[in-house]
Short mmCIF file of C-alpha atoms in Angstrom, two decimals:
data_model
loop_
_atom_site.label_atom_id
_atom_site.label_comp_id
_atom_site.label_asym_id
_atom_site.label_seq_id
_atom_site.Cartn_x
_atom_site.Cartn_y
_atom_site.Cartn_z
CA MET T 1 -0.29 0.00 -0.39
CA ARG T 2 1.81 3.20 -1.53
CA ARG T 3 0.29 5.36 -2.35
CA MET T 4 1.89 9.14 -3.21
CA LYS T 5 -0.54 12.53 -3.93
CA THR T 6 1.15 15.78 -4.58
CA LYS T 7 -0.27 18.78 -4.86
CA ALA T 8 0.46 21.80 -5.00
CA ASN T 9 -0.18 24.78 -2.62
CA THR T 10 -1.58 28.34 -2.00
CA ASP T 11 1.70 29.63 -1.88
CA GLY T 12 3.19 27.20 -4.60
CA ARG T 13 5.18 24.80 -2.46
CA VAL T 14 4.36 20.93 -3.28
CA LYS T 15 2.30 19.57 -0.37
CA SER T 16 3.47 15.15 -0.59
CA THR T 17 0.73 12.58 1.03
CA LEU T 18 2.21 8.89 1.09
CA THR T 19 0.03 6.55 2.93
CA LEU T 20 2.28 3.30 3.84
CA PRO T 21 1.89 -0.01 6.01
CA ILE T 22 2.75 1.16 9.11
CA ASN T 23 5.13 -1.93 9.14
CA ALA T 24 7.22 0.54 6.07
CA ILE T 25 8.22 2.30 9.51
CA LYS T 26 11.58 1.73 12.00
CA LEU T 27 13.08 3.91 14.32
CA PRO T 28 16.26 5.41 13.41
CA ALA T 29 19.41 3.36 16.35
CA GLN T 30 19.61 6.61 18.13
CA GLN T 31 16.36 7.11 19.22
CA PRO T 32 16.08 7.16 23.09
CA ARG T 33 12.06 5.71 23.09
CA ARG T 34 12.72 2.25 23.83
CA TYR T 35 9.98 1.50 25.79
CA PHE T 36 5.82 2.33 25.37
CA ASP T 37 3.53 1.62 27.52
CA PRO T 38 0.89 0.11 27.04
CA GLU T 39 -1.63 0.95 28.49
CA ALA T 40 -0.62 5.13 27.54
CA LEU T 41 -0.37 3.41 23.63
CA ALA T 42 -4.40 1.51 24.02
CA GLN T 43 -5.81 5.35 25.20
CA LEU T 44 -3.72 7.26 22.04
CA THR T 45 -4.53 4.58 19.45
CA GLU T 46 -8.61 5.04 20.18
CA SER T 47 -7.29 8.95 20.24
CA VAL T 48 -5.78 8.23 16.25
CA LYS T 49 -9.28 6.26 15.78
CA GLN T 50 -11.29 9.08 16.89
CA ASN T 51 -10.34 11.72 16.41
CA GLY T 52 -7.33 11.18 13.65
CA ILE T 53 -3.56 12.13 13.81
CA LEU T 54 -3.57 16.93 14.74
CA GLU T 55 -1.00 17.22 13.76
CA ASN T 56 2.32 15.76 10.98
CA LEU T 57 4.14 13.23 10.85
CA LEU T 58 7.85 13.44 8.52
CA PHE T 59 9.45 10.29 7.56
CA LYS T 60 13.21 10.79 5.84
CA ILE T 61 12.50 7.67 3.46
CA THR T 62 15.92 5.59 3.33
CA ASN T 63 14.85 2.63 0.50
CA MET T 64 11.73 2.88 -1.07
CA ASN T 65 12.25 -1.75 -2.05
#
């Protein structure tokens, strides 16, 4: 499931949206957060289901395979 949508904003900048499976996202080795409280993660999951993601998520694409 890799879909890329691109469109220009009113200021002329290009906005891209990429849809990909969650298992395609890998934590970088330097990421300090390694443990996520299961209860807090469940609450976050429920919030995203109800409200969506309220802020942009930024990712660095390292391999498109």
